[in-house]
Coordinates of C-alpha atoms in Angstrom, one line a residue:
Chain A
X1170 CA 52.6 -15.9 62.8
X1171 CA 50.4 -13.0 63.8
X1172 CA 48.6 -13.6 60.5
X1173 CA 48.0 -17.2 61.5
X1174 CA 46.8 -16.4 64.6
X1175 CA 44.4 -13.8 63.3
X1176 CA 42.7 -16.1 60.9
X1177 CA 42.6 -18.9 63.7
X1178 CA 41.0 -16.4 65.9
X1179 CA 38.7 -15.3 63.1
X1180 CA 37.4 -18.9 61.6
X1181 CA 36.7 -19.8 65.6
X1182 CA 35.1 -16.8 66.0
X1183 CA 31.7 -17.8 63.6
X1184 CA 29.0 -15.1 64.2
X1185 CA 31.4 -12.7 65.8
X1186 CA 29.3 -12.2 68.4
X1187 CA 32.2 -12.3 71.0
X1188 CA 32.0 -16.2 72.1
X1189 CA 35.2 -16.3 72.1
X1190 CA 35.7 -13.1 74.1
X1191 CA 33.7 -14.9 76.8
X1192 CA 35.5 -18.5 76.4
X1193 CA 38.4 -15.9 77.1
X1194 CA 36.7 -14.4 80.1
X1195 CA 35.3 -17.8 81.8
X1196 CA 39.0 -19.3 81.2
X1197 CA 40.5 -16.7 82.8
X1198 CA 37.5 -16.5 86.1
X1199 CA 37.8 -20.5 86.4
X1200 CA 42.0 -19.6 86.1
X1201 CA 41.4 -16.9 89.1
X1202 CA 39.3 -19.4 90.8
X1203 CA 41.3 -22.0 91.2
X1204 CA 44.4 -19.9 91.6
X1205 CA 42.7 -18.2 95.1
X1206 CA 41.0 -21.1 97.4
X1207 CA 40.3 -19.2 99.5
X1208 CA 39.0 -16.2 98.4
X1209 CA 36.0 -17.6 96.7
X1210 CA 33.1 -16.3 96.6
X1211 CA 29.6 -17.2 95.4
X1212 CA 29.4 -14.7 92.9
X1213 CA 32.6 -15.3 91.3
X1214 CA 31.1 -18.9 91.1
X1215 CA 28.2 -17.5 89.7
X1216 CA 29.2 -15.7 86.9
X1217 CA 31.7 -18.2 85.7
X1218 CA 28.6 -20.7 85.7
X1219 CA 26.7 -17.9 83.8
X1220 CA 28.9 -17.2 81.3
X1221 CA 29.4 -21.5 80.6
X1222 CA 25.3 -21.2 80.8
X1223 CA 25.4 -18.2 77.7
X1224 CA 28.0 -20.1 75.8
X1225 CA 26.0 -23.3 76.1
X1226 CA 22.8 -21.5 74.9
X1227 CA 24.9 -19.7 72.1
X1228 CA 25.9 -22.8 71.1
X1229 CA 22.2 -24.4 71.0
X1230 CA 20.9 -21.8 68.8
X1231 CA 24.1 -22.3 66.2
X1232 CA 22.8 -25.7 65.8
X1233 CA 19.8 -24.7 65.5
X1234 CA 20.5 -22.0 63.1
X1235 CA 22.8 -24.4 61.2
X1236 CA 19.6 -27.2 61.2
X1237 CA 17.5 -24.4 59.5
X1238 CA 19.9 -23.8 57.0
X1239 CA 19.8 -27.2 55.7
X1240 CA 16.8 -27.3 55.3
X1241 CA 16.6 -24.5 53.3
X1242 CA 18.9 -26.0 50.9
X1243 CA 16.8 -29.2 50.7
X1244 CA 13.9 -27.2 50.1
X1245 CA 15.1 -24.7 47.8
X1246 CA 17.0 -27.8 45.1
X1247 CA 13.9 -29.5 45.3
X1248 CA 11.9 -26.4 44.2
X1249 CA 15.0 -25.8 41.4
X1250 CA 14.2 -29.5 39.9
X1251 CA 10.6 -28.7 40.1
X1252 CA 10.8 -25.6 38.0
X1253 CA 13.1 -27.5 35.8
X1254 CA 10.9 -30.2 35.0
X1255 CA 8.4 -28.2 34.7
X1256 CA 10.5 -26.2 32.0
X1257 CA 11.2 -28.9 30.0
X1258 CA 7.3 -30.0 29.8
X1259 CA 6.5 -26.6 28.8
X1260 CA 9.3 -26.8 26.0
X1261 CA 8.1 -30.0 24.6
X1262 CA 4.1 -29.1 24.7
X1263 CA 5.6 -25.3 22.9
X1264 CA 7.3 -28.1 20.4
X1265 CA 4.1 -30.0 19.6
X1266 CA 2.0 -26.8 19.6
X1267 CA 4.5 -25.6 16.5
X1268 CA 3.9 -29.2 14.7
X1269 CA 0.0 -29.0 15.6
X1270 CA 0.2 -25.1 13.8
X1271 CA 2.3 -26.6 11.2
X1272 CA -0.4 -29.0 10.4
X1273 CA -3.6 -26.7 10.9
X1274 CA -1.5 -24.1 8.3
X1275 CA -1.1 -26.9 5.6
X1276 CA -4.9 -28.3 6.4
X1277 CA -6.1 -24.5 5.8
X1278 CA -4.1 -24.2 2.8
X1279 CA -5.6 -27.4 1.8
X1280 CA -8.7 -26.7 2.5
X1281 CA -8.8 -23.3 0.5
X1282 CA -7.3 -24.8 -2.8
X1283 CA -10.2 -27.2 -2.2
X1284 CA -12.8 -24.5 -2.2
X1285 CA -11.6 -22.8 -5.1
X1286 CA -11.8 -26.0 -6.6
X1287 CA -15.0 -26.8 -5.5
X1288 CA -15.7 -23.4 -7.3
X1289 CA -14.3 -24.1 -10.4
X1290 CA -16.3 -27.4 -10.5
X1291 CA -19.8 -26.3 -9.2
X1292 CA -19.6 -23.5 -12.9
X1293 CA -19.6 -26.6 -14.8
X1294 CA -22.9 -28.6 -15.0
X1295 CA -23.1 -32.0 -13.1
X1296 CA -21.8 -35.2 -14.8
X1297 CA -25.4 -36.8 -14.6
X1298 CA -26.9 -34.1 -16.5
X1299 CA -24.4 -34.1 -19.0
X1300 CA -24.9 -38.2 -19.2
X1301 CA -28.4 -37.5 -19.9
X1302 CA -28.0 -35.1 -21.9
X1303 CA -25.3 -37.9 -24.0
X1304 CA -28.2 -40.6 -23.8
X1305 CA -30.6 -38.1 -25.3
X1306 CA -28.7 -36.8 -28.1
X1307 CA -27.3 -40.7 -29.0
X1308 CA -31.4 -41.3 -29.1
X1309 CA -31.9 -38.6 -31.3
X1310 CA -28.6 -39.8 -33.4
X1311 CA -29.7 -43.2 -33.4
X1312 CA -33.4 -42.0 -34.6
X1313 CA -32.3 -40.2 -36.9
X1314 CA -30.2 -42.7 -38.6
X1315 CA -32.6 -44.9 -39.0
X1316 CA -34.8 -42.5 -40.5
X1317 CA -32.2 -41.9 -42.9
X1318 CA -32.0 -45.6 -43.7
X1319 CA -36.1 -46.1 -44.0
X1320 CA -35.8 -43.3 -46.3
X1321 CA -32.3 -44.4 -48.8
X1322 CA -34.9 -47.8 -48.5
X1323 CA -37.5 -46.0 -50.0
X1324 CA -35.6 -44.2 -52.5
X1325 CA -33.8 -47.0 -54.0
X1326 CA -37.6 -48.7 -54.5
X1327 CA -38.7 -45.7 -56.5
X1328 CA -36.1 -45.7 -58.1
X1329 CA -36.3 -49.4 -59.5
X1330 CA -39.9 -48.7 -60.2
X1331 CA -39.3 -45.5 -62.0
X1332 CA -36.4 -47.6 -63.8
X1333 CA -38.8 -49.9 -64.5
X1334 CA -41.7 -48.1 -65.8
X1335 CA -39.1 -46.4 -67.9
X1336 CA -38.3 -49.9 -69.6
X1337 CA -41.7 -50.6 -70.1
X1338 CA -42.1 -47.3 -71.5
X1339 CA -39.5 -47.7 -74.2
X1340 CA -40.8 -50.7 -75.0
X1341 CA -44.1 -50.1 -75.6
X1342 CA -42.6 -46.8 -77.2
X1343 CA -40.9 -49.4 -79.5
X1344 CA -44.1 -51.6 -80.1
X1345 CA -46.0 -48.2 -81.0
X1346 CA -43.4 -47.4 -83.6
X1347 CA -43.4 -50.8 -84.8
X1348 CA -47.1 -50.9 -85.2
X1349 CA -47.3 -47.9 -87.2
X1350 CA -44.2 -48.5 -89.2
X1351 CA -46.7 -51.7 -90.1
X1352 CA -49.6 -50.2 -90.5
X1353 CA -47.8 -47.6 -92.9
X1354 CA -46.4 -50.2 -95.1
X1355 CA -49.9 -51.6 -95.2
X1356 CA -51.1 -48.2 -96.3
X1357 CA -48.3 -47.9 -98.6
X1358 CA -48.8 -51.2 -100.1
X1359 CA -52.7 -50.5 -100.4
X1360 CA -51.6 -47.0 -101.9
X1361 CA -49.7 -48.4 -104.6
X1362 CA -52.3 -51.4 -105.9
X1363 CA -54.9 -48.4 -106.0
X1364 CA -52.1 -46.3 -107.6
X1365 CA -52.4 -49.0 -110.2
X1366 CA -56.0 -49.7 -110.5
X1367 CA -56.2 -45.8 -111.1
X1368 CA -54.1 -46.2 -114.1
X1369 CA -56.1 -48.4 -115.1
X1370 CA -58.8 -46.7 -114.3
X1371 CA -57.8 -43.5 -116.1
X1372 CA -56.4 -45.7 -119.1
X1373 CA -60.0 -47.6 -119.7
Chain B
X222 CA 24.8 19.3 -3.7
X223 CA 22.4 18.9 -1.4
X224 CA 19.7 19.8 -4.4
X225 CA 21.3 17.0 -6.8
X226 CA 21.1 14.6 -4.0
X227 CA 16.9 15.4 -3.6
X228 CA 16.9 14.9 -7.2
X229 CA 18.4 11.8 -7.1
X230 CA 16.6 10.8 -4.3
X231 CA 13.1 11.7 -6.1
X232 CA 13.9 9.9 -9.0
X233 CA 15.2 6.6 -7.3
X234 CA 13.6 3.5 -8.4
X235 CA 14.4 0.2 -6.5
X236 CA 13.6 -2.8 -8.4
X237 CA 14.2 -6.0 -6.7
X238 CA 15.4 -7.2 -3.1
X239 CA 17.4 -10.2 -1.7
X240 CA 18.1 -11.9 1.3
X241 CA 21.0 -13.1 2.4
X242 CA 20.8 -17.3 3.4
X243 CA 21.3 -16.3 7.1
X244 CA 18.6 -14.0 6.8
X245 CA 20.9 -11.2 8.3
X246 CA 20.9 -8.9 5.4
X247 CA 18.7 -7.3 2.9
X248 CA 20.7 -6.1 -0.2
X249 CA 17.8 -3.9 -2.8
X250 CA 19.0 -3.2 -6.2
X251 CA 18.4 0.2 -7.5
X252 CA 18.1 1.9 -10.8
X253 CA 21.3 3.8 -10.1
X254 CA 23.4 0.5 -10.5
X255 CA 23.7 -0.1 -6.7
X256 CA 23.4 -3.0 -4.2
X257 CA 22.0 -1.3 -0.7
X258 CA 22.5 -3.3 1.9
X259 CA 21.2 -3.7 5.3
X260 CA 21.8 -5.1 8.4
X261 CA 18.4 -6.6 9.5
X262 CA 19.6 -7.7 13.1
X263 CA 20.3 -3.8 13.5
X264 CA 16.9 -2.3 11.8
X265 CA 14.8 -4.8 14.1
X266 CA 16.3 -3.9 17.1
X267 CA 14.8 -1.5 19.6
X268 CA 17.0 1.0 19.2
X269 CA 15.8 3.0 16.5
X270 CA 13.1 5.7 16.9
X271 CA 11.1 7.7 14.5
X272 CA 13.9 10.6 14.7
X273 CA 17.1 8.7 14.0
X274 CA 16.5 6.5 11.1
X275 CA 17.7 3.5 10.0
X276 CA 20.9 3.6 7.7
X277 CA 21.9 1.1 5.6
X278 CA 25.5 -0.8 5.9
X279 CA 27.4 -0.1 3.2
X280 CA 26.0 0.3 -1.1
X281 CA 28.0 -1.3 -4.0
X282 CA 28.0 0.5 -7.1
X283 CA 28.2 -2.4 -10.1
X284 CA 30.4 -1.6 -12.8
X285 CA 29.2 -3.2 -16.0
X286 CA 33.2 -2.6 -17.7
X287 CA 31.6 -2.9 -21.4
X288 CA 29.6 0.1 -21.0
X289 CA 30.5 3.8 -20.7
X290 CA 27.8 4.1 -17.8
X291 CA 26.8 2.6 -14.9
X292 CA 23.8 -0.2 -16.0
X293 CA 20.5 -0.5 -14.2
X294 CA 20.2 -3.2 -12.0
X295 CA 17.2 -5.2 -12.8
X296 CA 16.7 -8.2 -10.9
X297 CA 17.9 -10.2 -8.2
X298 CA 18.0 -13.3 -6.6
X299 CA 19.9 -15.2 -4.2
X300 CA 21.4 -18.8 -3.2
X301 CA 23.8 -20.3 -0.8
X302 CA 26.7 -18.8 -1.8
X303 CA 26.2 -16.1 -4.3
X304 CA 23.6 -12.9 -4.6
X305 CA 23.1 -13.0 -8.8
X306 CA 22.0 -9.6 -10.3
X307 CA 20.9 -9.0 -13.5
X308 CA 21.5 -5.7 -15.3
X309 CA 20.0 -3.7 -17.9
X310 CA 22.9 -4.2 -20.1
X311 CA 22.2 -7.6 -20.3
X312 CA 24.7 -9.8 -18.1
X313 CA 23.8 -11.2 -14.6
X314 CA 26.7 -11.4 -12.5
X315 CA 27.4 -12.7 -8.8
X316 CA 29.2 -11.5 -5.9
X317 CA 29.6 -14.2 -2.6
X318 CA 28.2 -13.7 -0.1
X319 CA 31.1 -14.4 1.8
X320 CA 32.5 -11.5 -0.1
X321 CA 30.1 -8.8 0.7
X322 CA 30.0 -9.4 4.0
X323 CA 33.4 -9.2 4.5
X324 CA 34.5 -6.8 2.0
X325 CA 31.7 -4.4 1.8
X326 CA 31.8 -2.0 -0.6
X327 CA 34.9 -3.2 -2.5
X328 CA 33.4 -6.5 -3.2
X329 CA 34.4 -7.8 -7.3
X330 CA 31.8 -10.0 -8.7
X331 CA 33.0 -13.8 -9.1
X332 CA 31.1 -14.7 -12.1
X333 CA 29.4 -13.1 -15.2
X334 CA 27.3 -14.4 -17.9
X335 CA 26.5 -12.9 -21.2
X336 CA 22.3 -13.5 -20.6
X337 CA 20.6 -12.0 -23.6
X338 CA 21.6 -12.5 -27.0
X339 CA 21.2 -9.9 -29.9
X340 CA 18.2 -9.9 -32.5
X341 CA 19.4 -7.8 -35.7
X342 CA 15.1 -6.3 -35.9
X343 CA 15.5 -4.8 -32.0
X344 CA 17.9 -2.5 -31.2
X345 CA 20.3 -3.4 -27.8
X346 CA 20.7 -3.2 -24.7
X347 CA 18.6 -5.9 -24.0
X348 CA 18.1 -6.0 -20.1
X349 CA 17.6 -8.8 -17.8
X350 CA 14.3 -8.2 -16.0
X351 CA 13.8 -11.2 -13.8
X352 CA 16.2 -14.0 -12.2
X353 CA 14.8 -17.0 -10.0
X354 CA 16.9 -19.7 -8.2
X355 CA 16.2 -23.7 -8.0
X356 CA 15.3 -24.4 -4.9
X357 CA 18.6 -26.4 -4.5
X358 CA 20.5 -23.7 -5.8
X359 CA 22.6 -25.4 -8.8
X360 CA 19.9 -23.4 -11.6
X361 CA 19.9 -19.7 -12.2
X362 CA 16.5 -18.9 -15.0
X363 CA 16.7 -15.5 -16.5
X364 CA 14.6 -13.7 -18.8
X365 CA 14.6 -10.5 -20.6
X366 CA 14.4 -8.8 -23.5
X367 CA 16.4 -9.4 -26.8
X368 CA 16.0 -12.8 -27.9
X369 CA 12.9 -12.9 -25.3
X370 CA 14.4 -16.5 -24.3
X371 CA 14.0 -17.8 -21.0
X372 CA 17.5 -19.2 -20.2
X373 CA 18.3 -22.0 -17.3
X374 CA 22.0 -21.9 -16.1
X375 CA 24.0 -24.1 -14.2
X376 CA 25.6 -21.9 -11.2
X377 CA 28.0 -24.8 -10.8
X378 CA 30.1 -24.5 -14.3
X379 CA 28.4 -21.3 -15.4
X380 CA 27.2 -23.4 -18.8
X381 CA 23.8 -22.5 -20.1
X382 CA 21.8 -25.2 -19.9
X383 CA 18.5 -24.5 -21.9
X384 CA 17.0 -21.6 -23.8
X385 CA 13.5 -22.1 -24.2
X386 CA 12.3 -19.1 -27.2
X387 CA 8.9 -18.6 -27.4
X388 CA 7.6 -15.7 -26.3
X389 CA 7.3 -12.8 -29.4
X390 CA 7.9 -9.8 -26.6
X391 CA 9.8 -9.4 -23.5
X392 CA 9.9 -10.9 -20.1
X393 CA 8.6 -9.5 -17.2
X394 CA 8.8 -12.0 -15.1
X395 CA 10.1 -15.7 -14.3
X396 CA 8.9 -18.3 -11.4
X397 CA 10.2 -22.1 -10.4
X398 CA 7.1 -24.3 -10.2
X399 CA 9.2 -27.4 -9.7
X400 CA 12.5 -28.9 -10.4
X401 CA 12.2 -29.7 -14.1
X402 CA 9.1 -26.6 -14.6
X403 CA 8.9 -22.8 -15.1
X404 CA 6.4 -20.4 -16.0
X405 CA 7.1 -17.1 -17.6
X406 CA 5.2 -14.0 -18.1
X407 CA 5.8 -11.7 -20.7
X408 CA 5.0 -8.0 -22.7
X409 CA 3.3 -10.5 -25.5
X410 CA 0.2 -11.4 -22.8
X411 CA 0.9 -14.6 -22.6
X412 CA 1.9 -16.7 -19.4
X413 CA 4.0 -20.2 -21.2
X414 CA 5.4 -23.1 -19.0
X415 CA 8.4 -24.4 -19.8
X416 CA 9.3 -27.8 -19.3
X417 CA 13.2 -29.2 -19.2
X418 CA 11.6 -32.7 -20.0
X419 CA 10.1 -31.9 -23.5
X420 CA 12.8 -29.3 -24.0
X421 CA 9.9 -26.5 -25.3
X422 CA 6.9 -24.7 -23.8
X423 CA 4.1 -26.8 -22.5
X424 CA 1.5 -24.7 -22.4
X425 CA 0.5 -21.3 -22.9
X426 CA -1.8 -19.3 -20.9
X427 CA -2.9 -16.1 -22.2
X428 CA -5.6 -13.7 -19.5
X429 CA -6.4 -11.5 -21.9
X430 CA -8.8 -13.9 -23.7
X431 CA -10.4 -14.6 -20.8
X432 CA -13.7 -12.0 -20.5
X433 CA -13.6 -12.0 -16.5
X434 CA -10.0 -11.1 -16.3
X435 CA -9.2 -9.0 -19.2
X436 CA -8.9 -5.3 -19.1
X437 CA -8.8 -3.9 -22.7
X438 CA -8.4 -0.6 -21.7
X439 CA -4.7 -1.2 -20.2
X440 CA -3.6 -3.6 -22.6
X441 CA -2.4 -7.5 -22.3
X442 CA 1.0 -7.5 -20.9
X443 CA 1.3 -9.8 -17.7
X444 CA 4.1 -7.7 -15.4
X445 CA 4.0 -10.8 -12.8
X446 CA 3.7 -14.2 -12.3
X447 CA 4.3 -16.8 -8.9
X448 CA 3.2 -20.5 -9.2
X449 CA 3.3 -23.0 -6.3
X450 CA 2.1 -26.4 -7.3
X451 CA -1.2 -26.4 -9.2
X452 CA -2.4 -22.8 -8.7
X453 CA -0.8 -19.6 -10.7
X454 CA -1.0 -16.4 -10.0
X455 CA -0.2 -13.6 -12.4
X456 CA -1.6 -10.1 -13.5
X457 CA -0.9 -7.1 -15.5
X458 CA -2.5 -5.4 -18.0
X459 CA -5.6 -8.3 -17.8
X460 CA -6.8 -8.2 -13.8
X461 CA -4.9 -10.9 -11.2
X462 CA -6.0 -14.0 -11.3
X463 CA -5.6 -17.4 -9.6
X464 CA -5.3 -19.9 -12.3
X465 CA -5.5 -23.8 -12.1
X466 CA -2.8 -25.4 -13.9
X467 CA -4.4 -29.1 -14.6
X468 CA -7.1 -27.6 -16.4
X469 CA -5.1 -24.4 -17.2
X470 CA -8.9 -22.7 -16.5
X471 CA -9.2 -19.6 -14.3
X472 CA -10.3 -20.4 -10.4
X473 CA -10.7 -16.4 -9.1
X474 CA -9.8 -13.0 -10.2
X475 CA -8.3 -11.0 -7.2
X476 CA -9.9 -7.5 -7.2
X477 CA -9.2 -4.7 -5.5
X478 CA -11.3 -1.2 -5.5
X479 CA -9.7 0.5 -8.7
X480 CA -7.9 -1.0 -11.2
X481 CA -4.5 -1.9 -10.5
X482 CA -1.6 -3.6 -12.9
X483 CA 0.4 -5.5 -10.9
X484 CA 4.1 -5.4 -11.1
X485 CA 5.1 -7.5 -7.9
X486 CA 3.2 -11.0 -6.5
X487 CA 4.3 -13.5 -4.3
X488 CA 2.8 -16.4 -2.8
X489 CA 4.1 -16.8 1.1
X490 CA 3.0 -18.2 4.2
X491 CA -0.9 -19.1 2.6
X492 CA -1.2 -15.4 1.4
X493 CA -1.4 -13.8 -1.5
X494 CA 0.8 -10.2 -1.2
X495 CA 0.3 -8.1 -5.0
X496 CA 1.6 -4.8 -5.5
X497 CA 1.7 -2.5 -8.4
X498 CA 0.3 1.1 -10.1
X499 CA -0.7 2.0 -6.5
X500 CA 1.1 2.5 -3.1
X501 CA -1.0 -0.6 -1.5
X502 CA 0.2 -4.0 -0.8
X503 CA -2.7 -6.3 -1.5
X504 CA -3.4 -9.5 0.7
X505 CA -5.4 -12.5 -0.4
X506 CA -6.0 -16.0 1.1
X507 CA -5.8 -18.7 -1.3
X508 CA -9.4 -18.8 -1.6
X509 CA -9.2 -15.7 -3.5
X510 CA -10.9 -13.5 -0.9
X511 CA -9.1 -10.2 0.4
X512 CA -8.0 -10.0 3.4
X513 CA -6.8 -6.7 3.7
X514 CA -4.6 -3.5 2.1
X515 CA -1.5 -2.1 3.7
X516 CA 0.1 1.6 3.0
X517 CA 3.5 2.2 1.3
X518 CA 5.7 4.7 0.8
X519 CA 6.4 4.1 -2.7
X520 CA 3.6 5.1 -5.5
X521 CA 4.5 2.2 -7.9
X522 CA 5.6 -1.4 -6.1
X523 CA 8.2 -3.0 -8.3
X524 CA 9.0 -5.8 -5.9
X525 CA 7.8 -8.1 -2.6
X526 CA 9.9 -10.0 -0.5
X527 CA 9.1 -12.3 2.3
X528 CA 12.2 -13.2 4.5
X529 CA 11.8 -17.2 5.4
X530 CA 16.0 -17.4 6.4
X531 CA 17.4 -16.8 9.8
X532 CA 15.5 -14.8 12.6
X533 CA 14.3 -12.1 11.2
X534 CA 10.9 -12.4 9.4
X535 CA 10.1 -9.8 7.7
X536 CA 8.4 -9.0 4.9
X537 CA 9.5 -5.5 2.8
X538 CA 8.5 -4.2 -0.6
X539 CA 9.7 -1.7 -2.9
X540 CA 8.9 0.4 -5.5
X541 CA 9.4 3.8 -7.4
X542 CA 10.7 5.9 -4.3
X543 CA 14.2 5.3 -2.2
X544 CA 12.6 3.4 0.8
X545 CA 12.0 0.0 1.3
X546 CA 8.9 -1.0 3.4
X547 CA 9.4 -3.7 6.2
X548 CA 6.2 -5.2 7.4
X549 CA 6.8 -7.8 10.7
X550 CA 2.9 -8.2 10.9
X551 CA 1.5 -7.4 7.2
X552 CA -1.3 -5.8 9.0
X553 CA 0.8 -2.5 9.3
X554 CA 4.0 -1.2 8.2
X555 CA 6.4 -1.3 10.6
X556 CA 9.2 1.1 9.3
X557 CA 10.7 2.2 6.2
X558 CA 14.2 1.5 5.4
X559 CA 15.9 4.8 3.3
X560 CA 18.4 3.7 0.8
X561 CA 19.7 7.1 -0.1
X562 CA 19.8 8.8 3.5

């Protein structure tokens, strides 16, 4: 019971600043008051009025302290959601700044494989020189082989006219041979009537 | 004790790196037969300073059961479910992921293949130097030494697939250049593409005919090779290169003050990283101009890794010491990571 009492006293007590000691005290003047008509005096009056006047102002600035306090809260959430929106846009632009590294990584990669390349390449020489240097030696090839052909032309003509000639050759060779196989039966002939006429010649 | 432990430590080679697919861990394999891993959420944290360094999580040591010792771990790679490590006895095996991460140090590998076969003219163990996984994780490639084959295996049933033989010396190194296309580069100077649609090598690139790229002096072998799309990278013995596949002609040799041969390469983020015979980790852009050199702690870089999982991107490379360089901005090194602490 004591307990009860204690902890009804202390939850109606609030800031402890003794309102309640001076609800006590005014109860207890108005009590005396009221008890003694007669002896009433002004400042009795007066000091039960001033301690309702300090209670009311107490009261006042509770409210008021209480009003300040709300607003506090209010202010103080809408600061927390701030901060928390504000977190979560900072999260997502830390996300995107990974993906844009990400990217600029692989595009630096690329771009040095491209370079080395690029190097690899440039030691060669350039695909038009090399056409033109194609185009040149076909020329050349093609030149050449008809060269070739004017001159296999040229061959085979000798060669029929050396064949030729050669024919010719032989055959006068054979018309020589013939002509003086002739002429040396002639010769033979005429040897052997004048072989005969000597006989006779030598005989007579 | 302490002395055989600075031995150790001096003669530590790490040879390859993985991540894990949540990009949590690192695991670097070692030439002591262990898996180092690290926990990257820890190293990158702010809590570390230059006096307390940073430790790893736990180290594996891989059993290879049909040998006496403990193997070399050669290469490694990784997929969804599985970290795959090739040894220098031969075999590639895999441990889950799931696995290491919740068994630690006593994690048992789930699978092993048998990924070199004998030749009767070399004499074994024939190691497994480089491992690369299909972008949708179902093909493991491996290449190594004994048969010199480059193999493609399906992760699913554990069947090899294809064995491409080609090469006349051993393979350095193997990259993906799409679903159906690899390129490997090998001891034999020669750079062949492999294509799963003619079943057989589609072409062969070899640098050291080339008069602007080849370097007589220290030989023909290519120790690495990365392709993405139509540009290749590799080096070695000739000088790195860019090479255009279309025309299979070279676009740029990368140079770099003194001659290097260049064991590591890898194409990430529009860069160019290269490592090898010296303790620099070269930067290119794709137009073959350099854009800068970065410190290491190890003299000889064996391996680059650039981690595009999870959180943590990080690029580290390793080499012929005990730490691993992680670079968050390749235009420094961050910190070193110390495998045997």
């Amino acid at each position: 019971m004591a307990d009860e009492a204690i902890s009804r006293k202390l939850t109606a007590d609030g800031d402890g600043t003794g309102d309640d000691r001076r609800f006590q005290l005014a109860y207890k003047m108005l009590l005396r008051i009221m008890g003694s008509p007669e002896g009433r005096t002004p400042e009795q009056v007066n000091r039960l009025i001033k301690q309702i006047e300090l209670a009311e102002f107490s009261m006042r600035k509770q409210t008021m302290i209480y009003a300040m306090n709300e607003q506090q809260i209010d202010s103080y959430a809408a600061l927390c959601t701030e901060i928390e929106e504000d977190l979560k846009r900072a999260q997502e632009s830390i996300s995107e700044a990974k993906k844009e590294l990400h990217q600029a990584k692989q595009v630096r990669k690329n771009r040095q494989e491209y370079d080395l390349m690029a190097k690899m390449i440039e030691e060669q020489p350039s695909r038009s020189e090399t056409n033109e240097k194609l185009m040149q030696v076909k020329q050349d090839l093609k030149e050449q082989g008809d060269r070739q052909k004017q001159l296999e032309g040229k061959l085979l003509e000798r060669r029929n006219n050396l064949h030729a000639f050669g024919i010719i050759l032989s055959q006068f060779n054979e018309t020589l041979k013939d002509d003086i196989k002739v002429d040396k039966e002639i010769i033979m002939a005429a040897e052997d009537t004048s072989s005969i006429d000597g006989d006779d010649m030598d005989e007579a | 004790m302490g002395s055989m432990n600075a031995l150790k430590r001096h003669y530590c080679r790490l040879f390859d790196q993985a991540y894990s697919p949540d990009g949590k861990f690192l695991v670097v394999a070692d030439g002591y037969g262990r898996l180092t891993t690290f926990d990257l959420d820890d190293c990158l944290s702010n809590s570390y300073t230059d006096t307390r360094p940073r430790l790893p999580a736990f180290h594996l040591t891989h059993k290879n059961h049909g040998t006496p010792r403990e193997s070399k771990l050669y290469a490694l790679a990784s997929n969804d479910n599985h970290l795959i490590c090739g040894d220098s006895h031969g075999d590639v095996f895999g441990y889950s992921w799931q696995d290491l991460s919740e068994q630690g140090t006593n994690s048992k590998p789930s699978f092993r293949y048998v990924a070199t076969s004998c030749v009767e003219s070399v004499p074994g163990p024939y190691e497994v130097n480089a491992l690369a996984v299909s972008d949708d994780g179902e093909r493991l490639i491996s290449g190594g030494a004994g048969d010199n084959a480059v193999k493609v295996w399906s992760l699913e049933n554990g069947r090899l697939i294809h064995s491409f033989t080609g090469h006349s010396d051993y393979i350095h190194d193997v990259a993906l250049r799409s679903e159906h296309e690899m390129a490997s580069a090998s001891e034999d100077g020669t750079v062949r593409l492999w294509d799963t649609r003619v079943n057989g090598c589609a072409h062969t690139l070899k640098p050291a005919d080339n008069q602007d790229c080849a370097r007589n002096a220290l030989g023909s072998w290519l120790g690495c090779v990365a392709v993405d799309g139509e540009w290749l990278v590799c080096g070695g013995g000739p000088a790195l290169a860019i090479w255009h596949l279309s025309s299979m002609s070279m676009a740029q040799v990368l140079s770099t003050g003194a001659d290097v041969e260049h064991h590591a390469v890898e194409l990430c983020d529009n860069k160019i990283l290269a490592g090898g015979s010296q303790p620099r980790l070269f930067q290119w852009t794709y137009r073959g101009e350099s854009i800068t050199d970065v410190g290491c702690s190890s003299n000889i870089i064996y391996d680059i890794a650039a981690n595009t999982n999870g959180r943590n991107h990080i690029t580290t490379c390793c080499g012929s010491s005990s730490k691993v360089d992680v670079f968050i901005n390749l235009g420094y090194k961050s910190f070193s990571l110390e495998t045997m602490p």
